[in-house]
Amino acid sequence: MRIARTHAELDALLEQHLHAGERIGLVPTMGALHEGHLSLIRAAKDACAVVVVSIFVNPLQFTDENDLAAYPRDDERDLDLAHREGVELVFLPPVAEMYPEGATTTVTVGPPLTDVLEGAARPGHFDGVATVVAKLFNAVRPDATFFGQKDAQQVAVIRKLIAELSYPIELVVCPTVRDAEGLALSSRNSRLTPEQRPAALSLHRALQDGERVLTGGGDLEVAEKQMWATLSSTPGVQPDYARAVDPETFESPRGGEVLLVIAALVGKARLIDNLVVELPSEKGNR
Ligand code: PAF
């Protein structure tokens, strides 16, 4: 496994693969790798000749300095995990390599998608994500990129970024990986104390409750209220939102597939989760 810390090193290591026309897969990460990331790497390994993993804690997408400072970092462990998965190349740039002194250019995927839910809770967050991902696409020039369904709104933002900036890149969305009790894996779970874990499990339970309402023929509003009730009745959980939205636009569902999305604070961890539900009938129109 090779490690590039600068664009020049990355170019040199990619050259032979680009020249040979090999299919390159990019898995963008902020490190703190867990089984969710490893599932993306495995999907990339299955589909591509060369897998590039980027590890970069992107300051631009943090709206809270403390959150950035508290973000878990362990390059040695991450590199070891990537190596074990057979990753060919890791791009591990320092902040100054990604954002040279004086850089002021950013990429914005416009509202309404980026203003609602996670965008409302973390203003500017999706500008930071779109900017760093565009820069990674430009640097790596992948044929395919791999993202987790766990961050469903981020997936919708990247889908628009790829389409509207005409990147010739396939977006592969991999299923959310959960632990044995249903908690969606996230680097933020490391902030949960053992006592807070039962509260964190209420997110998945709330989604399942919402799904039951919809598949039983209930309305979107009833599903949203049910999810909120499940979250708010769990001690130690402060719900932020519980919504049923269109999976691509994050506006009101138009029928067919509905995305149930929730966010809640459990202790110091702001957790998000989601579930795609196929509507049984014409329940999409409010
Ligand atoms: O999902 C993440 O870890 C980050 O938002 C990403 C896509 C690596 C961009 O920094």
Short mmCIF file of C-alpha atoms and ligand atoms in Angstrom, two decimals:
data_model
loop_
_atom_site.label_atom_id
_atom_site.label_comp_id
_atom_site.label_asym_id
_atom_site.label_seq_id
_atom_site.Cartn_x
_atom_site.Cartn_y
_atom_site.Cartn_z
CA MET A 1 0.00 0.00 0.00
CA ARG A 2 1.34 3.43 -0.96
CA ILE A 3 0.67 6.65 0.92
CA ALA A 4 0.51 10.06 -0.76
CA ARG A 5 0.51 13.21 1.35
CA THR A 6 0.67 15.75 -1.45
CA HIS A 7 -1.04 16.18 -4.82
CA ALA A 8 2.34 15.69 -6.54
CA GLU A 9 2.88 12.35 -4.77
CA LEU A 10 -0.68 11.31 -5.58
CA ASP A 11 -0.22 12.18 -9.27
CA ALA A 12 3.00 10.18 -9.44
CA LEU A 13 1.39 7.12 -7.84
CA LEU A 14 -1.77 7.33 -9.96
CA GLU A 15 -0.01 7.90 -13.27
CA GLN A 16 0.55 4.28 -14.28
CA HIS A 17 -3.03 3.32 -13.34
CA LEU A 18 -4.56 6.24 -15.24
CA HIS A 19 -2.29 5.51 -18.21
CA ALA A 20 -3.31 1.83 -18.21
CA GLY A 21 -6.98 2.87 -18.13
CA GLU A 22 -7.58 0.89 -14.94
CA ARG A 23 -10.87 1.42 -13.11
CA ILE A 24 -10.15 3.57 -10.07
CA GLY A 25 -12.44 3.59 -7.04
CA LEU A 26 -12.36 6.37 -4.44
CA VAL A 27 -13.55 5.93 -0.86
CA PRO A 28 -13.50 9.36 0.81
CA THR A 29 -13.23 9.20 4.60
CA MET A 30 -12.33 11.33 7.58
CA GLY A 31 -10.52 8.40 9.16
CA ALA A 32 -11.61 6.75 12.43
CA LEU A 33 -12.37 3.79 10.16
CA HIS A 34 -15.01 1.30 11.29
CA GLU A 35 -16.88 -1.62 9.70
CA GLY A 36 -19.05 0.88 7.75
CA HIS A 37 -15.96 2.28 5.99
CA LEU A 38 -14.56 -1.21 5.51
CA SER A 39 -17.79 -2.22 3.73
CA LEU A 40 -17.24 0.71 1.31
CA ILE A 41 -13.64 -0.37 0.73
CA ARG A 42 -14.76 -3.96 0.08
CA ALA A 43 -17.40 -2.78 -2.40
CA ALA A 44 -14.73 -0.68 -4.13
CA LYS A 45 -12.30 -3.62 -4.20
CA ASP A 46 -15.00 -5.78 -5.86
CA ALA A 47 -15.74 -3.19 -8.54
CA CYS A 48 -12.39 -1.53 -9.27
CA ALA A 49 -8.82 -2.44 -10.18
CA VAL A 50 -7.34 0.22 -7.90
CA VAL A 51 -8.83 1.51 -4.65
CA VAL A 52 -7.84 4.91 -3.28
CA VAL A 53 -8.93 5.77 0.27
CA SER A 54 -8.66 9.40 1.32
CA ILE A 55 -8.25 10.18 5.00
CA PHE A 56 -8.78 13.85 5.73
CA VAL A 57 -10.61 15.46 8.65
CA ASN A 58 -12.09 18.31 6.65
CA PRO A 59 -12.20 21.50 8.76
CA LEU A 60 -14.52 23.18 6.24
CA GLN A 61 -17.47 20.91 7.05
CA PHE A 62 -17.37 21.45 10.83
CA THR A 63 -19.58 24.20 12.17
CA ASP A 64 -18.28 23.84 15.70
CA GLU A 65 -14.59 24.16 16.60
CA ASN A 66 -15.00 21.83 19.58
CA ASP A 67 -16.54 19.19 17.36
CA LEU A 68 -13.53 19.43 15.03
CA ALA A 69 -11.08 19.25 17.92
CA ALA A 70 -12.88 16.24 19.42
CA TYR A 71 -13.03 14.31 16.15
CA PRO A 72 -11.28 10.95 16.70
CA ARG A 73 -7.94 10.60 14.83
CA ASP A 74 -5.61 7.63 14.66
CA ASP A 75 -3.72 7.53 11.34
CA GLU A 76 -1.66 4.51 12.30
CA ARG A 77 -4.70 2.38 13.07
CA ASP A 78 -6.53 3.61 9.93
CA LEU A 79 -3.54 2.85 7.70
CA ASP A 80 -3.26 -0.61 9.22
CA LEU A 81 -6.95 -1.31 8.56
CA ALA A 82 -6.71 -0.01 4.97
CA HIS A 83 -3.62 -2.16 4.40
CA ARG A 84 -5.42 -5.26 5.67
CA GLU A 85 -8.28 -4.60 3.22
CA GLY A 86 -5.81 -4.56 0.31
CA VAL A 87 -6.16 -0.84 -0.45
CA GLU A 88 -3.61 0.18 -3.11
CA LEU A 89 -3.29 3.87 -2.25
CA VAL A 90 -4.11 6.16 0.66
CA PHE A 91 -4.30 9.93 0.20
CA LEU A 92 -3.53 11.48 3.58
CA PRO A 93 -2.98 15.20 2.99
CA PRO A 94 -2.35 17.80 5.69
CA VAL A 95 -4.82 20.70 5.88
CA ALA A 96 -2.43 23.13 4.12
CA GLU A 97 -2.21 20.78 1.12
CA MET A 98 -6.00 20.77 0.68
CA TYR A 99 -6.55 24.42 1.61
CA PRO A 100 -3.41 26.45 0.88
CA GLU A 101 -3.08 29.75 2.72
CA GLY A 102 -5.47 32.30 1.24
CA ALA A 103 -7.70 29.79 -0.57
CA THR A 104 -11.22 31.22 -0.88
CA THR A 105 -12.89 29.07 -3.54
CA THR A 106 -15.69 26.81 -2.38
CA VAL A 107 -18.33 24.62 -4.01
CA THR A 108 -21.99 25.04 -3.09
CA VAL A 109 -24.81 22.67 -3.90
CA GLY A 110 -27.73 25.05 -3.63
CA PRO A 111 -30.87 24.93 -1.50
CA PRO A 112 -33.40 23.65 -0.71
CA LEU A 113 -31.58 20.31 -0.35
CA THR A 114 -28.67 21.80 1.59
CA ASP A 115 -30.75 24.10 3.82
CA VAL A 116 -32.97 21.52 5.48
CA LEU A 117 -32.44 18.96 8.25
CA GLU A 118 -28.63 18.43 8.55
CA GLY A 119 -28.14 21.62 6.53
CA ALA A 120 -30.32 23.57 8.96
CA ALA A 121 -28.65 22.04 12.01
CA ARG A 122 -25.14 22.67 10.64
CA PRO A 123 -25.18 25.74 8.36
CA GLY A 124 -22.34 25.59 5.81
CA HIS A 125 -21.71 21.90 6.48
CA PHE A 126 -22.66 20.75 2.99
CA ASP A 127 -20.57 23.51 1.35
CA GLY A 128 -17.60 22.02 3.19
CA VAL A 129 -18.50 18.51 2.09
CA ALA A 130 -19.12 19.52 -1.56
CA THR A 131 -15.86 21.50 -1.66
CA VAL A 132 -13.64 18.75 -0.29
CA VAL A 133 -15.31 16.01 -2.33
CA ALA A 134 -14.97 18.05 -5.55
CA LYS A 135 -11.28 18.57 -4.73
CA LEU A 136 -10.83 14.84 -4.07
CA PHE A 137 -12.58 14.00 -7.37
CA ASN A 138 -10.24 16.41 -9.20
CA ALA A 139 -7.19 14.98 -7.47
CA VAL A 140 -7.94 11.25 -7.80
CA ARG A 141 -10.02 11.26 -11.04
CA PRO A 142 -11.90 8.11 -10.01
CA ASP A 143 -14.30 6.12 -12.20
CA ALA A 144 -16.46 5.29 -9.20
CA THR A 145 -16.88 6.63 -5.68
CA PHE A 146 -18.34 4.85 -2.69
CA PHE A 147 -20.55 6.46 -0.03
CA GLY A 148 -22.65 5.04 2.82
CA GLN A 149 -26.44 5.28 2.92
CA LYS A 150 -26.04 6.17 6.62
CA ASP A 151 -25.39 9.80 5.56
CA ALA A 152 -28.40 9.93 3.22
CA GLN A 153 -28.49 13.70 2.82
CA GLN A 154 -24.77 13.76 2.02
CA VAL A 155 -25.45 11.09 -0.64
CA ALA A 156 -28.15 13.31 -2.17
CA VAL A 157 -25.73 16.27 -2.16
CA ILE A 158 -22.96 14.24 -3.84
CA ARG A 159 -25.44 12.90 -6.42
CA LYS A 160 -26.30 16.49 -7.39
CA LEU A 161 -22.64 17.57 -7.32
CA ILE A 162 -21.70 14.77 -9.74
CA ALA A 163 -24.65 15.44 -12.05
CA GLU A 164 -24.46 19.23 -12.08
CA LEU A 165 -20.65 19.54 -12.39
CA SER A 166 -20.67 16.71 -14.99
CA TYR A 167 -18.16 14.48 -13.23
CA PRO A 168 -17.84 11.20 -15.18
CA ILE A 169 -18.01 9.27 -11.90
CA GLU A 170 -20.35 6.48 -10.84
CA LEU A 171 -21.79 7.00 -7.36
CA VAL A 172 -22.12 3.70 -5.51
CA VAL A 173 -24.23 3.87 -2.36
CA CYS A 174 -23.61 1.06 0.13
CA PRO A 175 -26.08 -0.06 2.82
CA THR A 176 -25.81 1.22 6.39
CA VAL A 177 -23.83 -1.14 8.59
CA ARG A 178 -25.37 -1.73 12.03
CA ASP A 179 -24.11 -3.43 15.13
CA ALA A 180 -25.86 -6.51 16.53
CA GLU A 181 -28.43 -4.32 18.34
CA GLY A 182 -29.22 -2.15 15.33
CA LEU A 183 -27.12 0.95 16.10
CA ALA A 184 -25.83 2.42 12.83
CA LEU A 185 -22.02 2.49 12.91
CA SER A 186 -20.55 5.98 13.09
CA SER A 187 -17.32 7.48 14.33
CA ARG A 188 -19.53 9.60 16.59
CA ASN A 189 -20.59 6.46 18.52
CA SER A 190 -17.21 6.63 20.27
CA ARG A 191 -18.63 9.59 22.22
CA LEU A 192 -21.36 7.41 23.75
CA THR A 193 -20.80 6.11 27.24
CA PRO A 194 -21.92 2.51 27.90
CA GLU A 195 -24.85 3.97 29.89
CA GLN A 196 -25.96 6.00 26.85
CA ARG A 197 -26.00 3.07 24.43
CA PRO A 198 -29.59 1.93 25.23
CA ALA A 199 -30.77 5.49 24.50
CA ALA A 200 -28.88 5.49 21.18
CA LEU A 201 -30.71 2.31 20.14
CA SER A 202 -33.97 4.29 20.13
CA LEU A 203 -33.00 5.81 16.76
CA HIS A 204 -33.27 2.51 14.92
CA ARG A 205 -36.38 1.62 16.91
CA ALA A 206 -38.00 4.92 15.92
CA LEU A 207 -37.29 4.23 12.24
CA GLN A 208 -38.78 0.76 12.52
CA ASP A 209 -41.86 2.24 14.22
CA GLY A 210 -42.21 4.77 11.39
CA GLU A 211 -41.82 2.01 8.81
CA ARG A 212 -44.56 -0.03 10.52
CA VAL A 213 -46.94 2.93 10.31
CA LEU A 214 -46.29 3.40 6.58
CA THR A 215 -46.38 -0.25 5.56
CA GLY A 216 -49.60 -0.59 7.59
CA GLY A 217 -51.15 2.10 5.38
CA GLY A 218 -50.68 5.02 7.80
CA ASP A 219 -50.00 8.62 6.73
CA LEU A 220 -46.58 10.25 6.51
CA GLU A 221 -47.55 12.66 9.31
CA VAL A 222 -48.53 9.78 11.57
CA ALA A 223 -45.20 8.06 10.83
CA GLU A 224 -43.32 11.26 11.68
CA LYS A 225 -45.26 11.70 14.94
CA GLN A 226 -44.64 8.07 15.86
CA MET A 227 -40.88 8.39 15.27
CA TRP A 228 -40.78 11.59 17.32
CA ALA A 229 -42.77 9.94 20.12
CA THR A 230 -40.40 6.96 20.22
CA LEU A 231 -37.37 9.24 20.44
CA SER A 232 -38.79 11.76 22.89
CA SER A 233 -40.13 9.10 25.24
CA THR A 234 -36.66 7.56 25.61
CA PRO A 235 -34.76 8.96 28.60
CA GLY A 236 -31.50 10.64 27.59
CA VAL A 237 -32.58 11.33 24.00
CA GLN A 238 -33.15 14.86 22.68
CA PRO A 239 -34.75 14.54 19.24
CA ASP A 240 -33.84 17.14 16.60
CA TYR A 241 -36.00 15.96 13.71
CA ALA A 242 -38.02 12.95 12.57
CA ARG A 243 -39.21 13.34 8.99
CA ALA A 244 -40.48 11.41 5.99
CA VAL A 245 -38.93 12.87 2.82
CA ASP A 246 -38.18 12.20 -0.82
CA PRO A 247 -34.80 10.36 -0.91
CA GLU A 248 -33.35 12.64 -3.64
CA THR A 249 -34.75 16.10 -2.95
CA PHE A 250 -35.46 15.82 0.78
CA GLU A 251 -38.76 17.60 0.08
CA SER A 252 -42.22 16.05 0.50
CA PRO A 253 -42.31 12.52 -0.91
CA ARG A 254 -44.01 12.14 -4.30
CA GLY A 255 -44.95 8.50 -3.78
CA GLY A 256 -42.95 5.34 -4.34
CA GLU A 257 -39.96 5.42 -2.02
CA VAL A 258 -39.96 7.42 1.18
CA LEU A 259 -36.89 8.12 3.25
CA LEU A 260 -37.41 8.23 7.01
CA VAL A 261 -34.70 10.45 8.51
CA ILE A 262 -34.01 11.22 12.14
CA ALA A 263 -31.44 13.06 14.23
CA ALA A 264 -31.08 13.20 18.00
CA LEU A 265 -28.63 14.19 20.65
CA VAL A 266 -27.60 11.41 23.01
CA GLY A 267 -25.20 12.77 25.59
CA LYS A 268 -22.52 14.59 23.58
CA ALA A 269 -23.17 12.61 20.40
CA ARG A 270 -25.44 14.00 17.67
CA LEU A 271 -26.63 10.83 15.96
CA ILE A 272 -28.42 10.47 12.61
CA ASP A 273 -30.04 7.48 10.98
CA ASN A 274 -32.44 6.72 8.13
CA LEU A 275 -34.48 4.00 6.47
CA VAL A 276 -35.89 3.72 2.94
CA VAL A 277 -39.50 2.52 2.87
CA GLU A 278 -41.49 1.51 -0.19
CA LEU A 279 -44.99 3.00 0.13
CA PRO A 280 -47.75 0.43 -0.29
CA SER A 281 -50.08 2.81 -2.17
CA GLU A 282 -50.59 6.49 -3.03
CA LYS A 283 -49.42 7.69 0.38
CA GLY A 284 -46.81 10.05 -1.03
CA ASN A 285 -49.01 13.09 -1.49
CA ARG A 286 -49.66 15.08 1.65
O1 PAF B 1 -18.69 11.20 5.21
C1 PAF B 1 -17.56 11.66 5.50
O2 PAF B 1 -16.77 11.03 6.20
C2 PAF B 1 -17.17 13.04 4.99
O3 PAF B 1 -18.26 13.88 4.97
C3 PAF B 1 -16.47 13.00 3.62
C4 PAF B 1 -17.39 12.48 2.54
C5 PAF B 1 -15.23 12.11 3.70
C6 PAF B 1 -16.02 14.39 3.22
O4 PAF B 1 -15.13 14.93 4.14
#
